[in-house]
Amino acid sequence: MAHIKVEENIPGIRSLVLFRPETGKSLYDLAQVLLRGPSSLPEAERELIAAYVSYRNDCMFCMKSHAAAARCLYGAEEKLVDEVLNDMQQSNVSNKMKALLHIAGKVQILGKEVRLEDIIAARSLGADDKEIHDTVLIAASFSMFNRYVDGLASFTPTDATVYEEMGKRMVNGYLPPSSEQS
Amino acid sequence: MPYIPLEDHLPGITGLLEYSKDTAAPIRELTQTLLRGPSTLTEGERELIATIVSHRNQCTFCVTAHTAAADILLGEEETSTKVKQDISTAPVSDKMKALLTIASLAQESGKSVTPESVQKAKDAGATDIEIHDTVLIAALFCLYNRYVDGLSTVTPTDPAFYKGLGERLKNNGYNRLPEGYEHLKK
């Protein structure tokens, strides 16, 4: 049960956003611009960074929902998502993506963990300033979202099909739930 | 030296928010709502939550900036100093102690916030919205601290810089200055 009185059976962040729409709108706007806004990183890769950080933060709701969105966006290459969540270094994503996921993993621990050599490595594999910026900010943002969702003990569905549906919906973007359509 | 090119006259978070204005807009808006919007927690109390989380995340820029803002809003420096040393003996209400404890647990991990820690806050009179906002402020500073240090932004060492920044946070809050930041160029 959630730590505060939110509507029962509404999963994860949606229940929290319905509880406090004023902050919810900014949170959804941030997710939308970070994960769907203009960027040279494909949406699939951005969702994968979100899922990877959520996995490292042990936030099942965020991990399963963003992994589902990433699988939809990768399409025929959807197995990359599970490879990364299983063992990032052994996965078949590009070396550039590995370097960015490595940076995201450091950010998940603490900002100070990111070293100049990590940045140099990502650059040498073709990552530009904006991609490095976006990777750090996505990882930092999911360090927030994960704590919000689990810190208030919001409802985490266990049924895998719930996340499949959620992933399909998330592909179309992030719009805050309203009390009528929740 | 920052890992990406940021403007020299904008150390810490400000350079990042100017580098990426489209992501900055919702982050600023969220911060303004949480730290300056209508709330039963005072602005000083909310700055203390930002301070304790930044302190625990070892983000010198954010700790020093939000300590300065808290000190200006509270009109003294003792409370912020003692909160960083030991919440249990700091000169704040039992409700604030319980909320600062929840923020510290959320800094570790969302899952670290226990039903007992929440019950303690409720027993001391905290409302659901206060508990919600405490967790979200703590989570938001886990974002800020990682953003600021993860890209290795400049951390000024001159105390006068933070005094000026604290005044700006008191007077203008967290919205982007309408005139921008060109006037800060020396």
PDB file of C-alpha atoms in Angstrom, chain B residues 1-126:
ATOM      1  CA  MET B   1      36.335  22.266 -16.066  1.00  0.00           C
ATOM      2  CA  PRO B   2      32.858  21.229 -17.212  1.00  0.00           C
ATOM      3  CA  TYR B   3      32.694  18.199 -19.511  1.00  0.00           C
ATOM      4  CA  ILE B   4      30.600  20.129 -22.056  1.00  0.00           C
ATOM      5  CA  PRO B   5      30.986  23.778 -23.138  1.00  0.00           C
ATOM      6  CA  LEU B   6      29.077  25.981 -20.669  1.00  0.00           C
ATOM      7  CA  GLU B   7      29.246  29.741 -20.281  1.00  0.00           C
ATOM      8  CA  ASP B   8      32.077  30.883 -18.001  1.00  0.00           C
ATOM      9  CA  HIS B   9      29.968  33.394 -16.090  1.00  0.00           C
ATOM     10  CA  LEU B  10      27.359  30.769 -15.124  1.00  0.00           C
ATOM     11  CA  PRO B  11      28.853  28.219 -12.694  1.00  0.00           C
ATOM     12  CA  GLY B  12      26.960  25.256 -11.209  1.00  0.00           C
ATOM     13  CA  ILE B  13      23.405  24.552 -12.309  1.00  0.00           C
ATOM     14  CA  THR B  14      22.743  27.892 -14.040  1.00  0.00           C
ATOM     15  CA  GLY B  15      25.083  27.135 -16.949  1.00  0.00           C
ATOM     16  CA  LEU B  16      23.348  23.782 -17.508  1.00  0.00           C
ATOM     17  CA  LEU B  17      19.875  25.303 -17.421  1.00  0.00           C
ATOM     18  CA  GLU B  18      20.970  27.872 -20.014  1.00  0.00           C
ATOM     19  CA  TYR B  19      22.708  25.193 -22.147  1.00  0.00           C
ATOM     20  CA  SER B  20      19.503  23.163 -22.449  1.00  0.00           C
ATOM     21  CA  LYS B  21      16.548  25.506 -22.090  1.00  0.00           C
ATOM     22  CA  ASP B  22      13.904  23.053 -23.290  1.00  0.00           C
ATOM     23  CA  THR B  23      14.670  20.578 -20.500  1.00  0.00           C
ATOM     24  CA  ALA B  24      15.288  23.437 -18.037  1.00  0.00           C
ATOM     25  CA  ALA B  25      11.725  24.769 -18.360  1.00  0.00           C
ATOM     26  CA  PRO B  26       9.901  21.857 -16.646  1.00  0.00           C
ATOM     27  CA  ILE B  27      12.737  21.412 -14.112  1.00  0.00           C
ATOM     28  CA  ARG B  28      12.506  25.089 -13.123  1.00  0.00           C
ATOM     29  CA  GLU B  29       8.703  24.930 -12.996  1.00  0.00           C
ATOM     30  CA  LEU B  30       8.767  21.829 -10.776  1.00  0.00           C
ATOM     31  CA  THR B  31      11.272  23.446  -8.411  1.00  0.00           C
ATOM     32  CA  GLN B  32       9.292  26.670  -8.215  1.00  0.00           C
ATOM     33  CA  THR B  33       6.093  24.747  -7.341  1.00  0.00           C
ATOM     34  CA  LEU B  34       7.798  22.579  -4.729  1.00  0.00           C
ATOM     35  CA  LEU B  35      10.024  25.161  -3.029  1.00  0.00           C
ATOM     36  CA  ARG B  36       8.061  28.391  -3.509  1.00  0.00           C
ATOM     37  CA  GLY B  37       4.487  27.336  -4.287  1.00  0.00           C
ATOM     38  CA  PRO B  38       1.635  27.278  -1.742  1.00  0.00           C
ATOM     39  CA  SER B  39       2.562  24.862   1.069  1.00  0.00           C
ATOM     40  CA  THR B  40       2.113  24.334   4.797  1.00  0.00           C
ATOM     41  CA  LEU B  41       5.899  23.929   4.991  1.00  0.00           C
ATOM     42  CA  THR B  42       7.761  27.249   5.116  1.00  0.00           C
ATOM     43  CA  GLU B  43      10.176  28.148   2.316  1.00  0.00           C
ATOM     44  CA  GLY B  44      12.995  27.870   4.870  1.00  0.00           C
ATOM     45  CA  GLU B  45      11.910  24.330   5.834  1.00  0.00           C
ATOM     46  CA  ARG B  46      11.769  23.290   2.191  1.00  0.00           C
ATOM     47  CA  GLU B  47      15.269  24.704   1.578  1.00  0.00           C
ATOM     48  CA  LEU B  48      16.484  22.624   4.547  1.00  0.00           C
ATOM     49  CA  ILE B  49      15.205  19.477   2.784  1.00  0.00           C
ATOM     50  CA  ALA B  50      17.111  20.511  -0.376  1.00  0.00           C
ATOM     51  CA  THR B  51      20.188  21.171   1.770  1.00  0.00           C
ATOM     52  CA  ILE B  52      20.238  17.846   3.635  1.00  0.00           C
ATOM     53  CA  VAL B  53      19.802  15.822   0.425  1.00  0.00           C
ATOM     54  CA  SER B  54      22.534  17.768  -1.425  1.00  0.00           C
ATOM     55  CA  HIS B  55      24.782  17.356   1.614  1.00  0.00           C
ATOM     56  CA  ARG B  56      24.285  13.598   1.603  1.00  0.00           C
ATOM     57  CA  ASN B  57      24.923  13.508  -2.176  1.00  0.00           C
ATOM     58  CA  GLN B  58      28.191  15.409  -1.557  1.00  0.00           C
ATOM     59  CA  CYS B  59      27.261  18.082  -4.098  1.00  0.00           C
ATOM     60  CA  THR B  60      29.190  21.105  -2.827  1.00  0.00           C
ATOM     61  CA  PHE B  61      27.625  23.598  -5.218  1.00  0.00           C
ATOM     62  CA  CYS B  62      24.038  22.657  -4.293  1.00  0.00           C
ATOM     63  CA  VAL B  63      24.708  22.313  -0.542  1.00  0.00           C
ATOM     64  CA  THR B  64      26.339  25.723  -0.345  1.00  0.00           C
ATOM     65  CA  ALA B  65      23.680  27.422  -2.489  1.00  0.00           C
ATOM     66  CA  HIS B  66      20.701  25.954  -0.608  1.00  0.00           C
ATOM     67  CA  THR B  67      22.339  26.473   2.770  1.00  0.00           C
ATOM     68  CA  ALA B  68      22.667  30.149   1.808  1.00  0.00           C
ATOM     69  CA  ALA B  69      19.006  30.303   0.747  1.00  0.00           C
ATOM     70  CA  ALA B  70      17.858  28.532   3.938  1.00  0.00           C
ATOM     71  CA  ASP B  71      19.956  30.841   6.150  1.00  0.00           C
ATOM     72  CA  ILE B  72      18.534  33.962   4.512  1.00  0.00           C
ATOM     73  CA  LEU B  73      14.945  32.659   4.788  1.00  0.00           C
ATOM     74  CA  LEU B  74      15.373  31.490   8.411  1.00  0.00           C
ATOM     75  CA  GLY B  75      17.334  34.580   9.430  1.00  0.00           C
ATOM     76  CA  GLU B  76      20.064  32.539  11.136  1.00  0.00           C
ATOM     77  CA  GLU B  77      22.750  29.976  10.295  1.00  0.00           C
ATOM     78  CA  GLU B  78      22.519  27.643  13.272  1.00  0.00           C
ATOM     79  CA  THR B  79      19.643  25.474  12.036  1.00  0.00           C
ATOM     80  CA  SER B  80      21.139  24.574   8.655  1.00  0.00           C
ATOM     81  CA  THR B  81      24.518  23.834  10.260  1.00  0.00           C
ATOM     82  CA  LYS B  82      23.009  21.534  12.885  1.00  0.00           C
ATOM     83  CA  VAL B  83      20.653  19.768  10.464  1.00  0.00           C
ATOM     84  CA  LYS B  84      23.702  18.766   8.394  1.00  0.00           C
ATOM     85  CA  GLN B  85      25.464  17.513  11.539  1.00  0.00           C
ATOM     86  CA  ASP B  86      22.652  15.520  13.158  1.00  0.00           C
ATOM     87  CA  ILE B  87      18.940  15.741  12.399  1.00  0.00           C
ATOM     88  CA  SER B  88      17.928  14.227  15.744  1.00  0.00           C
ATOM     89  CA  THR B  89      19.499  17.048  17.793  1.00  0.00           C
ATOM     90  CA  ALA B  90      18.899  19.945  15.367  1.00  0.00           C
ATOM     91  CA  PRO B  91      16.697  22.841  16.571  1.00  0.00           C
ATOM     92  CA  VAL B  92      13.664  21.952  14.408  1.00  0.00           C
ATOM     93  CA  SER B  93      10.198  20.588  15.257  1.00  0.00           C
ATOM     94  CA  ASP B  94       9.573  16.854  15.662  1.00  0.00           C
ATOM     95  CA  LYS B  95       7.588  16.975  12.440  1.00  0.00           C
ATOM     96  CA  MET B  96      10.543  18.503  10.574  1.00  0.00           C
ATOM     97  CA  LYS B  97      12.901  15.924  12.085  1.00  0.00           C
ATOM     98  CA  ALA B  98      10.654  13.157  10.765  1.00  0.00           C
ATOM     99  CA  LEU B  99      10.407  14.779   7.318  1.00  0.00           C
ATOM    100  CA  LEU B 100      14.178  15.388   7.101  1.00  0.00           C
ATOM    101  CA  THR B 101      14.660  11.721   8.030  1.00  0.00           C
ATOM    102  CA  ILE B 102      12.315  10.650   5.219  1.00  0.00           C
ATOM    103  CA  ALA B 103      14.273  12.901   2.806  1.00  0.00           C
ATOM    104  CA  SER B 104      17.545  11.300   3.931  1.00  0.00           C
ATOM    105  CA  LEU B 105      16.119   7.818   3.384  1.00  0.00           C
ATOM    106  CA  ALA B 106      14.844   8.798  -0.079  1.00  0.00           C
ATOM    107  CA  GLN B 107      18.340  10.085  -0.881  1.00  0.00           C
ATOM    108  CA  GLU B 108      19.639   6.526  -0.400  1.00  0.00           C
ATOM    109  CA  SER B 109      16.898   4.882  -2.426  1.00  0.00           C
ATOM    110  CA  GLY B 110      13.143   5.079  -2.835  1.00  0.00           C
ATOM    111  CA  LYS B 111      12.799   1.668  -1.224  1.00  0.00           C
ATOM    112  CA  SER B 112      14.625   2.891   1.906  1.00  0.00           C
ATOM    113  CA  VAL B 113      11.604   4.982   2.927  1.00  0.00           C
ATOM    114  CA  THR B 114       9.901   2.650   5.405  1.00  0.00           C
ATOM    115  CA  PRO B 115       6.261   2.643   6.590  1.00  0.00           C
ATOM    116  CA  GLU B 116       7.652   3.307  10.112  1.00  0.00           C
ATOM    117  CA  SER B 117       9.477   6.465   9.020  1.00  0.00           C
ATOM    118  CA  VAL B 118       6.277   7.698   7.345  1.00  0.00           C
ATOM    119  CA  GLN B 119       4.145   6.821  10.393  1.00  0.00           C
ATOM    120  CA  LYS B 120       6.512   8.784  12.601  1.00  0.00           C
ATOM    121  CA  ALA B 121       5.975  11.866  10.431  1.00  0.00           C
ATOM    122  CA  LYS B 122       2.184  11.372  10.486  1.00  0.00           C
ATOM    123  CA  ASP B 123       2.229  10.977  14.282  1.00  0.00           C
ATOM    124  CA  ALA B 124       4.118  14.277  14.503  1.00  0.00           C
ATOM    125  CA  GLY B 125       1.379  15.961  12.464  1.00  0.00           C
ATOM    126  CA  ALA B 126       2.676  15.751   8.892  1.00  0.00           C
TER     127      ALA B 126
END
